[in-house]
Each structure stands twice: as structure tokens, then as C-alpha cells.
């Protein structure tokens, strides 16, 4: 059992037609029988407080899970503590989000919203010495060619409203105080921002509480990465210089010696710009966040080129960026999705994709378990393994990004064995590419290990320089020679 209390109290006698079931039977040997065969009929009789699933959190993960369940005909309740639209950072999506949006039925809505299309990503060394362009559509293993750049306040609100239109019950302004789950169901105690208190019950619980990590913190299973204690200083700007044409929708990453900047176009008038840095460095400075932010970008030629005429819209924001993951992503009748499973440094923009990917999987498991009157235990174990593998994939990329050896290999791709193609596919969101992707990624990381001891490729320097080199990957085909 997780949490502090049993999810559903079993009465002394249940009348199931001609077959009464008494408490001594449960006490002797039949709890599993009750959970599998009796509970679905019993809880559906409590129609006003019981659901097939309760989803904690209405962000992309929660909305995705709710939409899939509602479209499958399941009774699902979403409890979201805030009222949408609300500000949120994390505006760049991965191409493989599109397939999930299409399956949800929401892709036409997104395409009609006028969102900026992202067909690639740019990586620049902060002194201007090297640049790398990744073009998703030319990757031989990449099945999805483009993504969206989104303003999260609008995007998240759209997804939440869509889940409601599909039949999910959505309650905004409801904060979950306590929750528990066991072999027979889940209980959630919540209060509204108007002061109303309610207890809700369901066959399953999906934790999509984001970095609030509600059930993980409740069970004390969160593990913080010891070397990735970062924070982000960011804001929305006008008049940031972007590239012409298709590349104007790219996510731009500028890697400095011990920190990095993102530039993400949100609209013709608005661009998200942020800096991820060590918390200790930020704490040592006596300057304001705006002064710290400006001082850093002014020292980088690529950033100066793009930010010299930029105007801040609104105010600067600071958010802690602890990378963590929970020791397990499931419990009895409980599945954690998105940041409630684990959060990692946003360098590769995988957060929303992992939220939607895990939520889709969680919804399928819950739907099947409810359909078959099962506790879903075997499927939950499979979910735990699959999410663990997905988290490890991006976790390894993030850990590598902060080492010079990773950047030396990453910024100087060699097209033998199609290694850059595999890396591009993973950065697009390819998590089910099978062995053809996995072995190439292992070779990629073996080369990085060798680079640490032997300079197979030129060393990267972050010191000021007047030299500049540009590498384009995937033009006209990913296997073409590097220019």
C-alpha cells in the first residue's frame, strides 16, 4: 500500500444479487477475488465519487492521459491546483509529439493555432568557434520531421480544454492534500480554492503533478542528481534576431564553458531566452537576475548577435532546475507520468514529449485493466521498465552534455555507421527504434569515453577566439559528407 490509508473501506456485507459476500471471507482468503471481480461493480454504484481513474495535474501529461481515457469511454477526473491559462517554462517540443497529438485527435487544433514549426535545432559554442545544425527530416532513422514551438500558457490550456471536450471531468483550483492507493483502488483528498473539501475514489491513480512530484515526495523516493543542481534565469523578449526562412523556427542552444543558453521563437513578436547555470554561481553573485543574465550573454559573440536589440517583455523569471528521478514509477494501482516520474535538465527539450509518451502508455494500461477488471500489476511492472529505459536514454545525454568530451564528439560528427543519424533520431524523440538505434548510441558513448583519454577529435576551447566553423548535419541527406 502507498500513502497512509486504505483506498476503499470494504463493508461488512455486499449484496451481489443472490451472492452475499461477508467480511470473514475477505479476512480468510478472498481479498484478491474481491478486488478483481467485486470491486468494479461496487465502486460504480458509488457513481458520484468514484472514477475509473483520477489524474493529479492538468499539464501536458495529465491532459494527455485524461484525453486517451475519456476517448476510450472511461470516467476520469483531473484535479489541477491552478487555474489555466498559467505561465510555464518549457516551450520547445520534439517531433515525435506529433504522432501522439494525432492519435489524441488534437493535432488539427494545434495546426490551426498558428504555432511556429520547428524543423531542426542549432548548437553553438559560446565563443563562436563551432556550430552544428540538426535537420530532423533528413535523419534516416527519424520518422517524424518537425515539431512545434509553443507558449506553454496557451498550449497547456488548449490541451486541458480538449481533454474536457473529450469527456474528462476537469476541476481547476483543486489542490490534492493526500492520496493513497492499494490493491483495490485509490483515494484522493483534495480542497478547492473556495475552501470545499472532498474525497474522491477511483480504480487507478495517475500522478501527473509535475515537479511537485506529489506521490514521489509522499513516499520519499525522489533521488536528486548530485551533479546537476542548476537553475534557470529566463524571460520573453521582442526583437531577438532569428534566422531567415525555415531555420527561423529552430531551437538555438549556445553552450558556454559551464552553462548554456536557449533561444526559442514563440511567435513573430516573442522569443523565449534563458540561461541554465549552477545554483552556487547564481547564489554567489550580488547582482539581480537581469544583471546576471545580461552580463553572461554580452560575453558571447553568438548571443550578442542575436540579443543586441532585444527588449524584455514583462519580467525575468528564476526557477530551480534540480534534476531528479523517483526510484520507481509505479505503485499499486498508481502510475507516475512526466515530471512526476523524473525531471532532467531541459537541454534537449524532452520534458513535454516524455510527459505525453508516458501518459499515453499509462492511459492504455488503465483502460485495459478496467476493461478486464484487473489490478494491472503485470502491466505496471512493464510500464516501470519501459519508462526507466526512456529516462535513462535522455539522462545519459544530459549528463554527457556537461562534459567537454561529449561536446567534442557531438559537435564534430563523423557519418560512419550512421551514428549522427541515431543521435538525431533520439533527439527527435525516437524511443522505440529498436536495436538499430541502441547499438549506435552505445558506440557513440564509447567514442566519448575514448575521447576522454585519447584526442580522437580536436579539443574544444571556450576561450575567446576569432575562428568560426559551421557544420551542417543532414543536408541534403544525413549520410552526406560533413561540410
Tab-separated table of C-alpha atoms in Angstrom:
chain	number	residue	atom	x	y	z
A	1	UNK	CA	0.000	0.000	0.000
A	2	UNK	CA	1.182	3.521	-0.732
A	3	UNK	CA	0.177	6.526	1.312
A	4	UNK	CA	-1.389	6.404	4.770
A	5	UNK	CA	-4.810	4.817	4.494
A	6	UNK	CA	-6.767	2.144	2.653
A	7	UNK	CA	-8.273	3.356	-0.561
A	8	UNK	CA	-11.769	1.859	-0.174
A	9	UNK	CA	-13.368	0.531	3.007
A	10	UNK	CA	-14.988	-2.847	2.410
A	11	UNK	CA	-18.420	-3.082	4.118
A	12	UNK	CA	-19.429	-5.993	6.290
A	13	UNK	CA	-21.844	-7.296	3.665
A	14	UNK	CA	-22.240	-6.637	-0.036
A	15	UNK	CA	-25.370	-7.832	-1.780
A	16	UNK	CA	-24.422	-9.017	-5.256
A	17	UNK	CA	-27.720	-10.407	-6.436
A	18	UNK	CA	-28.059	-13.853	-4.905
A	19	UNK	CA	-24.465	-13.982	-3.637
A	20	UNK	CA	-23.803	-12.040	-0.418
A	21	UNK	CA	-20.126	-11.567	0.417
A	22	UNK	CA	-19.272	-11.216	4.106
A	23	UNK	CA	-16.178	-9.775	5.822
A	24	UNK	CA	-14.911	-13.147	7.151
A	25	UNK	CA	-14.426	-14.247	3.557
A	26	UNK	CA	-12.045	-11.359	2.900
A	27	UNK	CA	-10.282	-11.986	6.183
A	28	UNK	CA	-9.709	-15.589	5.284
A	29	UNK	CA	-8.537	-15.699	1.707
A	30	UNK	CA	-10.583	-13.749	-0.842
A	31	UNK	CA	-9.224	-10.188	-0.969
A	32	UNK	CA	-7.795	-10.740	-4.445
A	33	UNK	CA	-11.113	-12.171	-5.625
A	34	UNK	CA	-12.914	-9.124	-4.261
A	35	UNK	CA	-10.532	-6.723	-5.989
A	36	UNK	CA	-10.755	-8.439	-9.354
A	37	UNK	CA	-14.417	-9.438	-9.533
A	38	UNK	CA	-16.426	-7.458	-6.983
A	39	UNK	CA	-14.870	-4.005	-6.750
A	40	UNK	CA	-15.729	-2.800	-10.273
A	41	UNK	CA	-19.448	-3.413	-9.613
A	42	UNK	CA	-19.289	-1.975	-6.106
A	43	UNK	CA	-17.457	1.254	-6.930
A	44	UNK	CA	-19.595	2.001	-9.982
A	45	UNK	CA	-22.546	2.007	-7.647
A	46	UNK	CA	-20.902	4.987	-5.931
A	47	UNK	CA	-21.139	6.968	-9.154
A	48	UNK	CA	-20.935	10.389	-7.604
A	49	UNK	CA	-17.482	9.952	-6.004
A	50	UNK	CA	-15.817	7.084	-7.867
A	51	UNK	CA	-13.950	7.117	-11.181
A	52	UNK	CA	-12.034	4.706	-13.351
A	53	UNK	CA	-9.016	6.999	-12.939
A	54	UNK	CA	-8.072	10.167	-11.103
A	55	UNK	CA	-5.348	12.271	-12.719
A	56	UNK	CA	-3.428	14.657	-10.479
A	57	UNK	CA	-2.301	17.623	-12.577
A	58	UNK	CA	-3.612	19.184	-15.773
A	59	UNK	CA	-0.346	19.845	-17.623
A	60	UNK	CA	0.540	18.058	-20.881
A	61	UNK	CA	0.974	14.674	-19.167
A	62	UNK	CA	-2.262	14.895	-17.222
A	63	UNK	CA	-4.243	16.222	-20.186
A	64	UNK	CA	-2.870	13.512	-22.477
A	65	UNK	CA	-3.738	10.702	-20.058
A	66	UNK	CA	-7.209	12.149	-19.480
A	67	UNK	CA	-7.878	12.533	-23.199
A	68	UNK	CA	-6.919	8.951	-24.056
A	69	UNK	CA	-9.006	7.594	-21.186
A	70	UNK	CA	-12.020	9.756	-21.944
A	71	UNK	CA	-11.913	8.819	-25.631
A	72	UNK	CA	-11.877	5.164	-24.522
A	73	UNK	CA	-15.106	5.760	-22.599
A	74	UNK	CA	-13.564	5.780	-19.135
A	75	UNK	CA	-14.740	8.020	-16.348
A	76	UNK	CA	-11.743	10.190	-15.500
A	77	UNK	CA	-11.294	13.125	-13.126
A	78	UNK	CA	-8.496	15.689	-13.482
A	79	UNK	CA	-7.576	17.697	-10.383
A	80	UNK	CA	-5.458	20.754	-11.210
A	81	UNK	CA	-4.380	23.099	-8.413
A	82	UNK	CA	-4.024	26.167	-10.646
A	83	UNK	CA	-6.436	27.871	-12.986
A	84	UNK	CA	-5.453	27.922	-16.630
A	85	UNK	CA	-4.012	29.673	-18.522
A	86	UNK	CA	-0.958	29.892	-16.289
A	87	UNK	CA	2.676	30.711	-17.025
A	88	UNK	CA	5.049	27.794	-17.521
A	89	UNK	CA	8.527	27.367	-18.960
A	90	UNK	CA	9.462	24.622	-21.435
A	91	UNK	CA	8.270	25.809	-24.815
A	92	UNK	CA	10.056	23.559	-27.315
A	93	UNK	CA	8.515	20.217	-28.301
A	94	UNK	CA	10.057	17.198	-30.026
A	95	UNK	CA	8.909	15.926	-33.451
A	96	UNK	CA	7.596	12.674	-32.008
A	97	UNK	CA	4.980	14.612	-30.040
A	98	UNK	CA	3.107	14.980	-33.344
A	99	UNK	CA	2.219	11.293	-33.589
A	100	UNK	CA	0.789	11.367	-30.063
A	101	UNK	CA	-1.196	14.523	-30.813
A	102	UNK	CA	-2.550	12.888	-33.964
A	103	UNK	CA	-3.659	9.805	-32.049
A	104	UNK	CA	-5.314	12.026	-29.437
A	105	UNK	CA	-7.180	13.821	-32.214
A	106	UNK	CA	-5.834	17.229	-31.177
A	107	UNK	CA	-3.282	17.694	-33.988
A	108	UNK	CA	-5.682	19.620	-36.300
A	109	UNK	CA	-6.407	22.017	-33.441
A	110	UNK	CA	-2.702	22.649	-32.927
A	111	UNK	CA	-2.026	23.036	-36.635
A	112	UNK	CA	-4.776	25.637	-36.905
A	113	UNK	CA	-3.418	27.606	-33.940
A	114	UNK	CA	-0.618	29.154	-35.991
A	115	UNK	CA	2.222	27.646	-33.938
A	116	UNK	CA	5.790	28.078	-35.152
A	117	UNK	CA	7.175	24.938	-36.781
A	118	UNK	CA	10.494	23.551	-35.624
A	119	UNK	CA	12.342	21.515	-38.256
A	120	UNK	CA	15.748	21.406	-36.588
A	121	UNK	CA	17.994	22.534	-33.777
A	122	UNK	CA	21.193	24.563	-33.684
A	123	UNK	CA	24.086	24.115	-31.266
A	124	UNK	CA	26.738	26.836	-30.962
A	125	UNK	CA	29.891	27.087	-28.869
A	126	UNK	CA	29.697	30.330	-26.903
A	127	UNK	CA	32.869	31.836	-28.381
A	128	UNK	CA	31.579	31.355	-31.917
A	129	UNK	CA	34.195	28.748	-32.863
A	130	UNK	CA	31.800	25.950	-33.848
A	131	UNK	CA	28.177	25.450	-34.838
A	132	UNK	CA	26.126	22.351	-35.574
A	133	UNK	CA	22.747	22.194	-37.337
A	134	UNK	CA	20.491	19.151	-36.969
A	135	UNK	CA	17.734	18.736	-39.564
A	136	UNK	CA	15.142	16.248	-38.376
A	137	UNK	CA	13.571	15.287	-41.699
A	138	UNK	CA	16.885	14.121	-43.176
A	139	UNK	CA	17.685	11.667	-40.423
A	140	UNK	CA	17.439	8.171	-41.887
A	141	UNK	CA	16.015	6.755	-38.627
A	142	UNK	CA	13.728	9.706	-37.831
A	143	UNK	CA	10.060	9.050	-38.567
A	144	UNK	CA	8.714	12.487	-37.607
A	145	UNK	CA	10.129	15.528	-39.457
A	146	UNK	CA	9.002	18.539	-37.448
A	147	UNK	CA	7.719	19.827	-34.129
A	148	UNK	CA	6.020	22.894	-32.684
A	149	UNK	CA	7.357	25.766	-30.627
A	150	UNK	CA	4.655	26.710	-28.120
A	151	UNK	CA	3.866	29.292	-25.498
A	152	UNK	CA	3.063	26.954	-22.651
A	153	UNK	CA	0.311	29.039	-21.077
A	154	UNK	CA	-1.731	28.813	-24.289
A	155	UNK	CA	-0.648	25.293	-25.256
A	156	UNK	CA	-1.366	23.704	-21.867
A	157	UNK	CA	-4.750	25.425	-21.680
A	158	UNK	CA	-5.644	24.138	-25.133
A	159	UNK	CA	-4.768	20.531	-24.205
A	160	UNK	CA	-6.695	20.710	-20.929
A	161	UNK	CA	-9.804	22.114	-22.619
A	162	UNK	CA	-9.534	19.424	-25.276
A	163	UNK	CA	-9.484	16.653	-22.649
A	164	UNK	CA	-12.653	18.171	-21.192
A	165	UNK	CA	-14.290	18.249	-24.620
A	166	UNK	CA	-13.435	14.553	-24.969
A	167	UNK	CA	-15.362	13.775	-21.786
A	168	UNK	CA	-12.899	14.142	-18.912
A	169	UNK	CA	-14.157	15.875	-15.789
A	170	UNK	CA	-11.733	18.718	-15.087
A	171	UNK	CA	-11.637	20.572	-11.777
A	172	UNK	CA	-9.288	23.540	-11.739
A	173	UNK	CA	-8.310	25.194	-8.481
A	174	UNK	CA	-8.304	21.864	-6.618
A	175	UNK	CA	-5.207	21.013	-4.559
A	176	UNK	CA	-4.570	17.413	-3.571
A	177	UNK	CA	-3.716	17.212	0.106
A	178	UNK	CA	-3.286	13.455	0.489
A	179	UNK	CA	-3.634	10.389	-1.664
A	180	UNK	CA	-3.244	6.658	-1.277
A	181	UNK	CA	-3.560	3.519	-3.324
A	182	UNK	CA	-3.627	-0.207	-2.625
A	183	UNK	CA	-4.714	-3.471	-4.218
A	184	UNK	CA	-8.329	-2.386	-4.659
A	185	UNK	CA	-8.217	1.274	-5.629
A	186	UNK	CA	-7.137	4.801	-4.846
A	187	UNK	CA	-8.327	7.617	-2.604
A	188	UNK	CA	-7.582	11.309	-3.074
A	189	UNK	CA	-8.352	14.040	-0.543
A	190	UNK	CA	-8.491	17.492	-2.110
A	191	UNK	CA	-9.696	21.011	-1.428
A	192	UNK	CA	-10.815	23.719	-3.805
A	193	UNK	CA	-9.560	27.287	-3.817
A	194	UNK	CA	-13.018	28.194	-2.499
A	195	UNK	CA	-12.433	26.047	0.596
A	196	UNK	CA	-14.525	22.998	-0.344
A	197	UNK	CA	-13.073	19.656	0.757
A	198	UNK	CA	-13.829	16.384	-0.996
A	199	UNK	CA	-12.655	12.791	-1.044
A	200	UNK	CA	-12.555	11.129	-4.460
A	201	UNK	CA	-12.117	7.449	-5.209
A	202	UNK	CA	-11.006	5.617	-8.310
A	203	UNK	CA	-9.833	2.270	-9.581
A	204	UNK	CA	-6.463	3.853	-10.562
A	205	UNK	CA	-4.410	6.942	-9.832
A	206	UNK	CA	-2.193	8.736	-12.372
A	207	UNK	CA	0.239	11.211	-10.847
A	208	UNK	CA	0.938	13.987	-13.354
A	209	UNK	CA	1.750	16.568	-10.686
A	210	UNK	CA	4.922	17.697	-12.466
A	211	UNK	CA	7.878	18.820	-10.395
A	212	UNK	CA	5.549	18.958	-7.418
A	213	UNK	CA	6.176	15.181	-7.505
A	214	UNK	CA	3.258	14.595	-5.134
A	215	UNK	CA	3.316	10.826	-4.675
A	216	UNK	CA	7.088	10.545	-5.035
A	217	UNK	CA	7.627	13.052	-2.232
A	218	UNK	CA	4.890	11.443	-0.157
A	219	UNK	CA	6.647	8.096	-0.455
A	220	UNK	CA	10.118	9.686	-0.100
A	221	UNK	CA	11.500	8.027	-3.203
A	222	UNK	CA	12.859	11.081	-5.054
A	223	UNK	CA	16.588	10.969	-5.820
A	224	UNK	CA	18.251	14.261	-6.802
A	225	UNK	CA	21.131	14.114	-9.274
A	226	UNK	CA	24.239	15.085	-7.290
A	227	UNK	CA	25.939	16.958	-10.139
A	228	UNK	CA	23.038	18.724	-11.842
A	229	UNK	CA	21.938	21.279	-9.278
A	230	UNK	CA	21.039	24.044	-11.685
A	231	UNK	CA	18.675	26.948	-12.028
A	232	UNK	CA	17.312	28.843	-14.990
A	233	UNK	CA	17.107	32.609	-15.467
A	234	UNK	CA	14.783	33.392	-18.356
A	235	UNK	CA	12.284	35.741	-19.896
A	236	UNK	CA	10.310	36.538	-23.033
A	237	UNK	CA	11.827	39.077	-25.422
A	238	UNK	CA	10.941	41.023	-28.539
A	239	UNK	CA	13.345	41.814	-31.378
A	240	UNK	CA	15.647	38.819	-30.881
A	241	UNK	CA	17.447	38.209	-34.177
A	242	UNK	CA	16.427	34.885	-35.680
A	243	UNK	CA	17.462	33.251	-38.940
A	244	UNK	CA	15.559	33.771	-42.158
A	245	UNK	CA	13.327	31.113	-43.652
A	246	UNK	CA	12.842	27.663	-42.206
A	247	UNK	CA	15.713	27.987	-39.732
A	248	UNK	CA	13.862	30.844	-38.081
A	249	UNK	CA	11.852	28.226	-36.173
A	250	UNK	CA	14.903	26.353	-34.841
A	251	UNK	CA	15.660	25.942	-31.183
A	252	UNK	CA	19.072	27.563	-30.660
A	253	UNK	CA	21.401	26.271	-27.952
A	254	UNK	CA	24.564	28.206	-27.074
A	255	UNK	CA	26.990	26.215	-24.928
A	256	UNK	CA	29.307	28.191	-22.659
A	257	UNK	CA	32.001	26.635	-20.509
A	258	UNK	CA	29.798	25.739	-17.538
A	259	UNK	CA	26.345	26.935	-18.580
A	260	UNK	CA	24.107	27.196	-21.630
A	261	UNK	CA	21.505	29.458	-23.234
A	262	UNK	CA	18.332	28.610	-25.088
A	263	UNK	CA	16.609	30.735	-27.720
A	264	UNK	CA	13.126	29.512	-28.673
A	265	UNK	CA	10.875	31.523	-31.027
A	266	UNK	CA	7.271	31.549	-29.793
A	267	UNK	CA	5.731	33.922	-32.325
A	268	UNK	CA	6.745	36.659	-34.727
A	269	UNK	CA	6.844	39.077	-31.793
A	270	UNK	CA	8.020	36.920	-28.883
A	271	UNK	CA	11.074	34.729	-28.176
A	272	UNK	CA	11.911	32.776	-25.034
A	273	UNK	CA	15.532	33.212	-23.943
A	274	UNK	CA	17.021	31.586	-20.873
A	275	UNK	CA	20.268	30.608	-19.205
A	276	UNK	CA	20.797	27.403	-17.206
A	277	UNK	CA	23.622	27.722	-14.688
A	278	UNK	CA	24.889	26.309	-11.386
A	279	UNK	CA	22.857	27.378	-8.393
A	280	UNK	CA	26.039	28.064	-6.436
A	281	UNK	CA	27.293	30.516	-9.055
A	282	UNK	CA	23.988	32.359	-9.015
A	283	UNK	CA	23.924	32.482	-5.218
A	284	UNK	CA	27.454	33.933	-5.032
A	285	UNK	CA	26.553	36.887	-7.232
A	286	UNK	CA	25.170	40.012	-5.614
A	287	UNK	CA	23.633	41.221	-8.880
A	288	UNK	CA	19.978	40.968	-9.845
A	289	UNK	CA	18.819	38.141	-12.135
A	290	UNK	CA	18.535	40.614	-15.025
A	291	UNK	CA	22.088	41.856	-14.468
A	292	UNK	CA	23.487	38.320	-14.250
A	293	UNK	CA	21.628	37.311	-17.396
A	294	UNK	CA	22.808	40.355	-19.381
A	295	UNK	CA	26.420	40.042	-18.262
A	296	UNK	CA	26.601	36.440	-19.470
A	297	UNK	CA	25.063	36.923	-22.932
A	298	UNK	CA	27.105	40.056	-23.581
A	299	UNK	CA	30.304	37.980	-23.240
A	300	UNK	CA	29.310	35.578	-26.050
A	301	UNK	CA	29.589	36.593	-29.743
A	302	UNK	CA	26.733	34.343	-30.981
A	303	UNK	CA	24.466	35.638	-28.229
A	304	UNK	CA	25.420	39.269	-28.792
A	305	UNK	CA	24.493	38.944	-32.459
A	306	UNK	CA	21.011	37.802	-31.547
A	307	UNK	CA	20.343	39.790	-28.368
A	308	UNK	CA	21.829	43.222	-29.080
A	309	UNK	CA	18.427	44.775	-29.922
A	310	UNK	CA	16.269	42.528	-27.712
A	311	UNK	CA	13.633	44.046	-25.428
A	312	UNK	CA	12.348	42.259	-22.333
A	313	UNK	CA	8.597	41.650	-22.305
A	314	UNK	CA	7.370	41.511	-18.739
A	315	UNK	CA	9.828	40.395	-16.070
A	316	UNK	CA	12.698	37.942	-15.692
A	317	UNK	CA	11.992	34.621	-14.002
A	318	UNK	CA	14.181	32.336	-11.922
A	319	UNK	CA	13.329	28.696	-11.340
A	320	UNK	CA	15.290	25.935	-9.661
A	321	UNK	CA	16.285	23.164	-12.020
A	322	UNK	CA	17.047	20.140	-9.848
A	323	UNK	CA	17.379	17.021	-11.947
A	324	UNK	CA	15.817	14.065	-10.146
A	325	UNK	CA	14.026	10.810	-10.682
A	326	UNK	CA	11.952	8.573	-8.451
A	327	UNK	CA	13.242	5.144	-7.535
A	328	UNK	CA	10.106	3.611	-9.048
A	329	UNK	CA	7.468	4.973	-11.389
A	330	UNK	CA	4.591	2.807	-10.150
A	331	UNK	CA	2.916	1.531	-7.033
A	332	UNK	CA	-0.249	-0.473	-6.520
A	333	UNK	CA	-2.788	0.984	-8.960
A	334	UNK	CA	-0.596	4.076	-9.314
A	335	UNK	CA	1.395	5.311	-12.331
A	336	UNK	CA	3.652	8.372	-12.415
A	337	UNK	CA	3.983	10.263	-15.691
A	338	UNK	CA	6.147	13.110	-16.949
A	339	UNK	CA	7.992	15.176	-14.346
A	340	UNK	CA	6.221	13.224	-11.591
A	341	UNK	CA	8.347	10.278	-12.749
A	342	UNK	CA	11.538	12.316	-13.108
A	343	UNK	CA	12.778	15.707	-14.245
A	344	UNK	CA	16.002	16.373	-16.090
A	345	UNK	CA	17.852	19.419	-17.325
A	346	UNK	CA	15.849	20.733	-20.323
A	347	UNK	CA	18.805	20.962	-22.724
A	348	UNK	CA	17.260	18.543	-25.242
A	349	UNK	CA	13.620	19.689	-24.792
A	350	UNK	CA	12.446	16.182	-23.896
A	351	UNK	CA	10.164	17.140	-20.986
A	352	UNK	CA	6.811	17.551	-22.733
A	353	UNK	CA	7.481	14.585	-25.003
A	354	UNK	CA	8.286	12.258	-22.095
A	355	UNK	CA	5.164	13.511	-20.320
A	356	UNK	CA	2.921	12.721	-23.295
A	357	UNK	CA	4.739	9.456	-24.100
A	358	UNK	CA	4.378	8.127	-20.536
A	359	UNK	CA	0.802	9.432	-20.219
A	360	UNK	CA	-0.314	7.636	-23.377
A	361	UNK	CA	1.185	4.405	-22.072
A	362	UNK	CA	-0.355	4.868	-18.609
A	363	UNK	CA	-3.802	5.510	-20.096
A	364	UNK	CA	-3.646	2.340	-22.170
A	365	UNK	CA	-2.723	0.277	-19.103
A	366	UNK	CA	-5.529	1.744	-17.024
A	367	UNK	CA	-8.070	1.284	-19.820
A	368	UNK	CA	-7.136	-2.378	-20.266
A	369	UNK	CA	-7.127	-3.049	-16.526
A	370	UNK	CA	-10.570	-1.519	-16.056
A	371	UNK	CA	-11.906	-3.387	-19.081
A	372	UNK	CA	-10.697	-6.723	-17.696
A	373	UNK	CA	-11.437	-5.938	-14.013
A	374	UNK	CA	-7.726	-6.347	-13.233
A	375	UNK	CA	-5.336	-4.587	-10.880
A	376	UNK	CA	-2.923	-4.233	-13.817
A	377	UNK	CA	0.061	-5.363	-11.721
A	378	UNK	CA	1.920	-7.086	-14.564
A	379	UNK	CA	1.332	-4.170	-16.946
A	380	UNK	CA	2.538	-1.706	-14.296
A	381	UNK	CA	5.809	-3.616	-13.991
A	382	UNK	CA	6.233	-3.408	-17.770
A	383	UNK	CA	5.484	0.318	-17.636
A	384	UNK	CA	8.137	0.778	-14.970
A	385	UNK	CA	10.759	-0.948	-17.139
A	386	UNK	CA	9.864	0.997	-20.262
A	387	UNK	CA	9.818	4.412	-18.573
A	388	UNK	CA	13.097	3.579	-16.844
A	389	UNK	CA	14.690	2.887	-20.224
A	390	UNK	CA	13.300	6.101	-21.715
A	391	UNK	CA	14.507	8.161	-18.762
A	392	UNK	CA	17.978	6.591	-18.948
A	393	UNK	CA	18.240	7.464	-22.652
A	394	UNK	CA	17.857	11.192	-22.119
A	395	UNK	CA	19.520	11.185	-18.708
A	396	UNK	CA	22.713	9.869	-20.311
A	397	UNK	CA	22.549	12.567	-22.994
A	398	UNK	CA	22.090	15.318	-20.403
A	399	UNK	CA	24.941	14.060	-18.217
A	400	UNK	CA	27.193	13.909	-21.254
A	401	UNK	CA	26.288	17.411	-22.432
A	402	UNK	CA	28.093	18.980	-19.468
A	403	UNK	CA	31.390	17.215	-20.267
A	404	UNK	CA	33.894	18.570	-22.826
A	405	UNK	CA	34.353	15.106	-24.363
A	406	UNK	CA	30.674	14.863	-25.245
A	407	UNK	CA	30.743	18.267	-26.932
A	408	UNK	CA	33.926	17.396	-28.837
A	409	UNK	CA	32.284	14.310	-30.331
A	410	UNK	CA	28.810	15.792	-30.693
A	411	UNK	CA	29.993	18.948	-32.458
A	412	UNK	CA	32.233	17.067	-34.919
A	413	UNK	CA	30.006	14.292	-36.318
A	414	UNK	CA	31.501	11.567	-38.485
A	415	UNK	CA	28.977	9.776	-40.641
A	416	UNK	CA	30.464	6.285	-40.470
A	417	UNK	CA	27.975	3.700	-39.173
A	418	UNK	CA	25.262	6.410	-39.307
A	419	UNK	CA	25.980	7.425	-35.720
A	420	UNK	CA	24.759	11.026	-36.213
A	421	UNK	CA	21.539	9.625	-37.665
A	422	UNK	CA	20.912	7.646	-34.481
A	423	UNK	CA	21.665	10.650	-32.284
A	424	UNK	CA	19.361	12.853	-34.367
A	425	UNK	CA	16.566	10.271	-34.084
A	426	UNK	CA	16.880	10.130	-30.303
A	427	UNK	CA	16.870	13.923	-30.083
A	428	UNK	CA	13.689	13.901	-32.185
A	429	UNK	CA	12.046	11.507	-29.707
A	430	UNK	CA	12.739	8.057	-31.158
A	431	UNK	CA	12.413	5.727	-28.160
A	432	UNK	CA	11.150	2.650	-29.986
A	433	UNK	CA	13.678	2.368	-32.781
A	434	UNK	CA	14.962	-0.958	-31.529
A	435	UNK	CA	18.435	-2.409	-31.839
A	436	UNK	CA	19.451	-0.340	-34.881
A	437	UNK	CA	19.318	2.768	-32.669
A	438	UNK	CA	20.552	1.250	-29.414
A	439	UNK	CA	23.824	-0.205	-30.700
A	440	UNK	CA	24.714	3.019	-32.467
A	441	UNK	CA	24.060	5.031	-29.307
A	442	UNK	CA	26.329	2.660	-27.365
A	443	UNK	CA	29.089	3.178	-29.929
A	444	UNK	CA	28.536	6.949	-29.703
A	445	UNK	CA	29.093	6.892	-25.936
A	446	UNK	CA	32.076	4.513	-26.242
A	447	UNK	CA	33.722	7.046	-28.536
A	448	UNK	CA	33.081	9.742	-25.919
A	449	UNK	CA	34.798	7.575	-23.294
A	450	UNK	CA	37.778	7.093	-25.586
A	451	UNK	CA	37.862	10.829	-26.295
A	452	UNK	CA	38.336	11.445	-22.589
A	453	UNK	CA	41.720	9.669	-22.710
A	454	UNK	CA	42.771	9.962	-26.331
A	455	UNK	CA	42.153	13.033	-28.530
A	456	UNK	CA	40.417	11.279	-31.410
A	457	UNK	CA	38.839	14.631	-32.307
A	458	UNK	CA	40.084	18.198	-31.750
A	459	UNK	CA	39.626	19.532	-28.254
A	460	UNK	CA	37.061	22.289	-27.780
A	461	UNK	CA	38.066	25.555	-26.165
A	462	UNK	CA	35.565	28.027	-24.722
A	463	UNK	CA	38.145	30.819	-24.610
A	464	UNK	CA	37.545	33.892	-26.842
A	465	UNK	CA	38.519	33.258	-30.446
A	466	UNK	CA	38.098	34.802	-33.880
A	467	UNK	CA	37.848	31.452	-35.636
A	468	UNK	CA	34.482	30.128	-36.645
A	469	UNK	CA	33.394	26.856	-38.195
A	470	UNK	CA	29.918	25.669	-39.122
A	471	UNK	CA	28.879	22.045	-39.571
A	472	UNK	CA	25.535	21.139	-41.081
A	473	UNK	CA	24.194	17.661	-40.400
A	474	UNK	CA	21.568	16.236	-42.703
A	475	UNK	CA	21.826	18.406	-45.812
A	476	UNK	CA	20.872	17.126	-48.303
A	477	UNK	CA	20.983	13.722	-46.617
A	478	UNK	CA	22.186	12.779	-43.188
A	479	UNK	CA	24.796	10.413	-44.604
A	480	UNK	CA	26.307	13.083	-46.859
A	481	UNK	CA	29.858	14.257	-46.122
A	482	UNK	CA	30.221	16.938	-43.484
A	483	UNK	CA	30.947	20.353	-44.942
